Amino acid sequence: MDFFSDEYYMKMALAEAEEALMQNEVPIGAVIVLNDKIIGRGHNLTQNLHDVSAHAEMQAITAAANFLGAKYLNDCTLYVTLEPCIMCAGAIAWAQMGKVVWAATDPKKGFSLTNYPILHPKTIVKKGVLAAESESILKKFFAQKRRNL
Amino acid sequence: MDFFSDEYYMKMALAEAEEALMQNEVPIGAVIVLNDKIIGRGHNLTQNLHDVSAHAEMQAITAAANFLGAKYLNDCTLYVTLEPCIMCAGAIAWAQMGKVVWAATDPKKGFSLTNYPILHPKTIVKKGVLAAESESILKKFFAQKRRNL
């Protein structure tokens, strides 16, 4: 795997998803990259924070914007291990994210279900990067949940 | 105006919008009510916080969930001075908000533009409560902005 490739940064997002898994959260992770540098990270924390908005992407966006002291992320790329939901897609649109790369698709809650152009028209989208790795972590989580029922 | 009416709580949301106005933010405010008590407040702070996700509704949802120590807000009502955007509608859906009341419609960024059932199917929606008051604050803000160009 090349450094600074989409696969490389998706691995970093998958490491964030592992962090969520260790905290008994649906394992989803995200990183935001600017000029080959990670400037924002996040993993799903909705259960632990009792906050529906504590998705990986939302936290990474807030972190990156804090780092830059600016709310627009036109030159940044967001890597996230699952297709963003409608809420996160809305935030990605507001941030005018330069590029979004996701791993697994989300057939139940993914924003593309709306068939509405939610993202900013200039945002580049790439799908399916390390999708199998992301699905494997998600499956591990839900299998574990079922065992504990 | 009756206490504990939708108009009463929308006035409280409008007071939050005035707070935003005083901070040179697009004046939008929100409150969340449970059993006739305000348990979350927020006003738009996207400029000051450099954070696209710092919408009034997002802050009110996080505040209410923190107050309750629970992320679902099924028995709560959200009052917001402008129709929620797609991001906020997504958050309202995740929170399974019991009822949403908004004042002015947002023909440019309102979530209803998507024609997709973003909100939870059980969420009750009421529109147009004190819409003129909300539009008046928004107009005041944009007129002021134009004068300062």
PDB file of C-alpha atoms in Angstrom, chain B:
ATOM      1  CA  MET B   1     -50.375  34.567  24.243  1.00  0.00           C
ATOM      2  CA  ASP B   2     -50.935  31.516  26.431  1.00  0.00           C
ATOM      3  CA  PHE B   3     -48.157  30.063  28.520  1.00  0.00           C
ATOM      4  CA  PHE B   4     -47.024  26.648  27.314  1.00  0.00           C
ATOM      5  CA  SER B   5     -48.455  27.225  23.832  1.00  0.00           C
ATOM      6  CA  ASP B   6     -46.462  26.665  20.648  1.00  0.00           C
ATOM      7  CA  GLU B   7     -46.337  30.458  20.237  1.00  0.00           C
ATOM      8  CA  TYR B   8     -44.920  30.858  23.724  1.00  0.00           C
ATOM      9  CA  TYR B   9     -42.037  28.472  23.088  1.00  0.00           C
ATOM     10  CA  MET B  10     -41.428  29.893  19.626  1.00  0.00           C
ATOM     11  CA  LYS B  11     -40.942  33.258  21.338  1.00  0.00           C
ATOM     12  CA  MET B  12     -38.193  31.605  23.385  1.00  0.00           C
ATOM     13  CA  ALA B  13     -36.629  30.301  20.155  1.00  0.00           C
ATOM     14  CA  LEU B  14     -36.872  33.823  18.696  1.00  0.00           C
ATOM     15  CA  ALA B  15     -35.041  35.138  21.774  1.00  0.00           C
ATOM     16  CA  GLU B  16     -32.256  32.675  20.912  1.00  0.00           C
ATOM     17  CA  ALA B  17     -32.270  34.008  17.339  1.00  0.00           C
ATOM     18  CA  GLU B  18     -31.789  37.509  18.776  1.00  0.00           C
ATOM     19  CA  GLU B  19     -28.742  36.189  20.641  1.00  0.00           C
ATOM     20  CA  ALA B  20     -27.311  35.014  17.316  1.00  0.00           C
ATOM     21  CA  LEU B  21     -28.070  38.405  15.749  1.00  0.00           C
ATOM     22  CA  MET B  22     -26.128  40.179  18.477  1.00  0.00           C
ATOM     23  CA  GLN B  23     -23.140  37.989  17.587  1.00  0.00           C
ATOM     24  CA  ASN B  24     -23.410  38.810  13.898  1.00  0.00           C
ATOM     25  CA  GLU B  25     -24.635  35.315  13.050  1.00  0.00           C
ATOM     26  CA  VAL B  26     -27.534  34.440  10.756  1.00  0.00           C
ATOM     27  CA  PRO B  27     -30.283  34.776  13.397  1.00  0.00           C
ATOM     28  CA  ILE B  28     -31.763  31.351  13.957  1.00  0.00           C
ATOM     29  CA  GLY B  29     -32.712  29.998  17.358  1.00  0.00           C
ATOM     30  CA  ALA B  30     -34.106  26.799  18.828  1.00  0.00           C
ATOM     31  CA  VAL B  31     -35.415  25.408  22.087  1.00  0.00           C
ATOM     32  CA  ILE B  32     -36.407  21.864  23.050  1.00  0.00           C
ATOM     33  CA  VAL B  33     -39.283  21.351  25.448  1.00  0.00           C
ATOM     34  CA  LEU B  34     -40.211  18.354  27.567  1.00  0.00           C
ATOM     35  CA  ASN B  35     -43.242  18.441  29.855  1.00  0.00           C
ATOM     36  CA  ASP B  36     -43.570  22.240  29.564  1.00  0.00           C
ATOM     37  CA  LYS B  37     -39.935  22.758  30.469  1.00  0.00           C
ATOM     38  CA  ILE B  38     -37.115  23.954  28.226  1.00  0.00           C
ATOM     39  CA  ILE B  39     -34.340  21.344  28.442  1.00  0.00           C
ATOM     40  CA  GLY B  40     -32.172  22.518  25.551  1.00  0.00           C
ATOM     41  CA  ARG B  41     -31.420  25.797  23.795  1.00  0.00           C
ATOM     42  CA  GLY B  42     -29.233  26.878  20.941  1.00  0.00           C
ATOM     43  CA  HIS B  43     -28.570  29.594  18.419  1.00  0.00           C
ATOM     44  CA  ASN B  44     -26.608  29.595  15.224  1.00  0.00           C
ATOM     45  CA  LEU B  45     -22.873  29.993  15.895  1.00  0.00           C
ATOM     46  CA  THR B  46     -21.328  28.731  12.655  1.00  0.00           C
ATOM     47  CA  GLN B  47     -19.217  31.856  12.079  1.00  0.00           C
ATOM     48  CA  ASN B  48     -17.963  32.325  15.612  1.00  0.00           C
ATOM     49  CA  LEU B  49     -17.165  28.650  16.133  1.00  0.00           C
ATOM     50  CA  HIS B  50     -15.884  28.111  12.561  1.00  0.00           C
ATOM     51  CA  ASP B  51     -18.116  25.062  12.485  1.00  0.00           C
ATOM     52  CA  VAL B  52     -20.757  24.304   9.887  1.00  0.00           C
ATOM     53  CA  SER B  53     -22.468  21.969  12.317  1.00  0.00           C
ATOM     54  CA  ALA B  54     -23.060  24.674  14.951  1.00  0.00           C
ATOM     55  CA  HIS B  55     -26.679  25.199  13.910  1.00  0.00           C
ATOM     56  CA  ALA B  56     -29.267  26.138  16.530  1.00  0.00           C
ATOM     57  CA  GLU B  57     -31.032  22.780  16.295  1.00  0.00           C
ATOM     58  CA  MET B  58     -27.835  20.719  16.611  1.00  0.00           C
ATOM     59  CA  GLN B  59     -26.850  22.550  19.768  1.00  0.00           C
ATOM     60  CA  ALA B  60     -30.327  22.283  21.259  1.00  0.00           C
ATOM     61  CA  ILE B  61     -30.436  18.527  20.507  1.00  0.00           C
ATOM     62  CA  THR B  62     -27.030  17.940  22.104  1.00  0.00           C
ATOM     63  CA  ALA B  63     -28.026  20.040  25.128  1.00  0.00           C
ATOM     64  CA  ALA B  64     -31.345  18.241  25.608  1.00  0.00           C
ATOM     65  CA  ALA B  65     -29.744  14.804  25.264  1.00  0.00           C
ATOM     66  CA  ASN B  66     -27.051  15.805  27.752  1.00  0.00           C
ATOM     67  CA  PHE B  67     -29.744  16.962  30.158  1.00  0.00           C
ATOM     68  CA  LEU B  68     -31.639  13.686  29.844  1.00  0.00           C
ATOM     69  CA  GLY B  69     -28.579  11.447  29.635  1.00  0.00           C
ATOM     70  CA  ALA B  70     -30.353   9.766  26.740  1.00  0.00           C
ATOM     71  CA  LYS B  71     -30.128  10.273  23.027  1.00  0.00           C
ATOM     72  CA  TYR B  72     -33.754   9.720  22.012  1.00  0.00           C
ATOM     73  CA  LEU B  73     -36.070  12.692  22.336  1.00  0.00           C
ATOM     74  CA  ASN B  74     -39.393  11.002  21.534  1.00  0.00           C
ATOM     75  CA  ASP B  75     -41.356  12.978  24.116  1.00  0.00           C
ATOM     76  CA  CYS B  76     -39.774  16.319  23.253  1.00  0.00           C
ATOM     77  CA  THR B  77     -40.774  19.179  20.981  1.00  0.00           C
ATOM     78  CA  LEU B  78     -38.197  21.172  19.030  1.00  0.00           C
ATOM     79  CA  TYR B  79     -39.081  24.790  18.283  1.00  0.00           C
ATOM     80  CA  VAL B  80     -36.908  26.416  15.651  1.00  0.00           C
ATOM     81  CA  THR B  81     -37.260  29.793  13.960  1.00  0.00           C
ATOM     82  CA  LEU B  82     -36.400  28.525  10.446  1.00  0.00           C
ATOM     83  CA  GLU B  83     -37.217  25.279   8.666  1.00  0.00           C
ATOM     84  CA  PRO B  84     -34.356  22.847   9.426  1.00  0.00           C
ATOM     85  CA  CYS B  85     -31.733  22.124   6.772  1.00  0.00           C
ATOM     86  CA  ILE B  86     -30.951  18.595   5.592  1.00  0.00           C
ATOM     87  CA  MET B  87     -28.225  18.122   8.220  1.00  0.00           C
ATOM     88  CA  CYS B  88     -30.493  19.184  11.076  1.00  0.00           C
ATOM     89  CA  ALA B  89     -33.438  17.179   9.740  1.00  0.00           C
ATOM     90  CA  GLY B  90     -31.140  14.150   9.743  1.00  0.00           C
ATOM     91  CA  ALA B  91     -30.248  14.790  13.376  1.00  0.00           C
ATOM     92  CA  ILE B  92     -33.916  15.304  14.286  1.00  0.00           C
ATOM     93  CA  ALA B  93     -34.656  11.949  12.653  1.00  0.00           C
ATOM     94  CA  TRP B  94     -31.876  10.146  14.551  1.00  0.00           C
ATOM     95  CA  ALA B  95     -33.206  11.667  17.794  1.00  0.00           C
ATOM     96  CA  GLN B  96     -36.721  10.448  16.958  1.00  0.00           C
ATOM     97  CA  MET B  97     -38.023  13.871  17.989  1.00  0.00           C
ATOM     98  CA  GLY B  98     -41.650  13.760  19.085  1.00  0.00           C
ATOM     99  CA  LYS B  99     -42.679  17.041  17.460  1.00  0.00           C
ATOM    100  CA  VAL B 100     -41.021  19.747  15.387  1.00  0.00           C
ATOM    101  CA  VAL B 101     -42.425  23.257  15.104  1.00  0.00           C
ATOM    102  CA  TRP B 102     -40.834  25.838  12.865  1.00  0.00           C
ATOM    103  CA  ALA B 103     -41.585  29.466  12.073  1.00  0.00           C
ATOM    104  CA  ALA B 104     -40.342  30.613   8.628  1.00  0.00           C
ATOM    105  CA  THR B 105     -39.889  28.216   5.710  1.00  0.00           C
ATOM    106  CA  ASP B 106     -36.493  28.052   4.011  1.00  0.00           C
ATOM    107  CA  PRO B 107     -37.043  27.851   0.265  1.00  0.00           C
ATOM    108  CA  LYS B 108     -33.292  27.555  -0.442  1.00  0.00           C
ATOM    109  CA  LYS B 109     -31.952  25.148   2.163  1.00  0.00           C
ATOM    110  CA  GLY B 110     -34.995  23.629   3.901  1.00  0.00           C
ATOM    111  CA  PHE B 111     -34.979  19.836   4.114  1.00  0.00           C
ATOM    112  CA  SER B 112     -38.411  19.575   2.508  1.00  0.00           C
ATOM    113  CA  LEU B 113     -36.758  20.417  -0.832  1.00  0.00           C
ATOM    114  CA  THR B 114     -35.496  16.830  -0.958  1.00  0.00           C
ATOM    115  CA  ASN B 115     -39.033  15.424  -1.176  1.00  0.00           C
ATOM    116  CA  TYR B 116     -37.682  12.516   0.867  1.00  0.00           C
ATOM    117  CA  PRO B 117     -39.198  11.385   4.184  1.00  0.00           C
ATOM    118  CA  ILE B 118     -36.137  12.324   6.237  1.00  0.00           C
ATOM    119  CA  LEU B 119     -37.935  12.720   9.581  1.00  0.00           C
ATOM    120  CA  HIS B 120     -38.988   9.785  11.738  1.00  0.00           C
ATOM    121  CA  PRO B 121     -42.490   8.690  10.638  1.00  0.00           C
ATOM    122  CA  LYS B 122     -43.918   9.377  14.109  1.00  0.00           C
ATOM    123  CA  THR B 123     -42.614  12.944  14.329  1.00  0.00           C
ATOM    124  CA  ILE B 124     -45.414  15.526  14.298  1.00  0.00           C
ATOM    125  CA  VAL B 125     -44.654  18.613  12.194  1.00  0.00           C
ATOM    126  CA  LYS B 126     -46.176  22.081  12.575  1.00  0.00           C
ATOM    127  CA  LYS B 127     -45.105  24.978  10.362  1.00  0.00           C
ATOM    128  CA  GLY B 128     -45.544  28.735  10.242  1.00  0.00           C
ATOM    129  CA  VAL B 129     -45.782  29.524  13.962  1.00  0.00           C
ATOM    130  CA  LEU B 130     -44.673  33.199  14.310  1.00  0.00           C
ATOM    131  CA  ALA B 131     -43.213  33.013  10.818  1.00  0.00           C
ATOM    132  CA  ALA B 132     -43.468  36.795  10.293  1.00  0.00           C
ATOM    133  CA  GLU B 133     -41.440  37.490  13.442  1.00  0.00           C
ATOM    134  CA  SER B 134     -38.687  35.116  12.320  1.00  0.00           C
ATOM    135  CA  GLU B 135     -38.629  36.572   8.791  1.00  0.00           C
ATOM    136  CA  SER B 136     -38.381  40.056  10.256  1.00  0.00           C
ATOM    137  CA  ILE B 137     -35.241  39.176  12.276  1.00  0.00           C
ATOM    138  CA  LEU B 138     -33.669  37.450   9.268  1.00  0.00           C
ATOM    139  CA  LYS B 139     -34.422  40.470   7.037  1.00  0.00           C
ATOM    140  CA  LYS B 140     -32.903  42.800   9.614  1.00  0.00           C
ATOM    141  CA  PHE B 141     -29.692  40.725   9.583  1.00  0.00           C
ATOM    142  CA  PHE B 142     -29.329  40.587   5.805  1.00  0.00           C
ATOM    143  CA  ALA B 143     -30.136  44.292   5.384  1.00  0.00           C
ATOM    144  CA  GLN B 144     -27.404  45.076   7.922  1.00  0.00           C
ATOM    145  CA  LYS B 145     -24.955  42.812   6.054  1.00  0.00           C
ATOM    146  CA  ARG B 146     -25.667  44.592   2.766  1.00  0.00           C
ATOM    147  CA  ARG B 147     -25.119  48.004   4.381  1.00  0.00           C
ATOM    148  CA  ASN B 148     -21.708  46.836   5.589  1.00  0.00           C
ATOM    149  CA  LEU B 149     -20.509  45.546   2.213  1.00  0.00           C
TER     150      LEU B 149
END
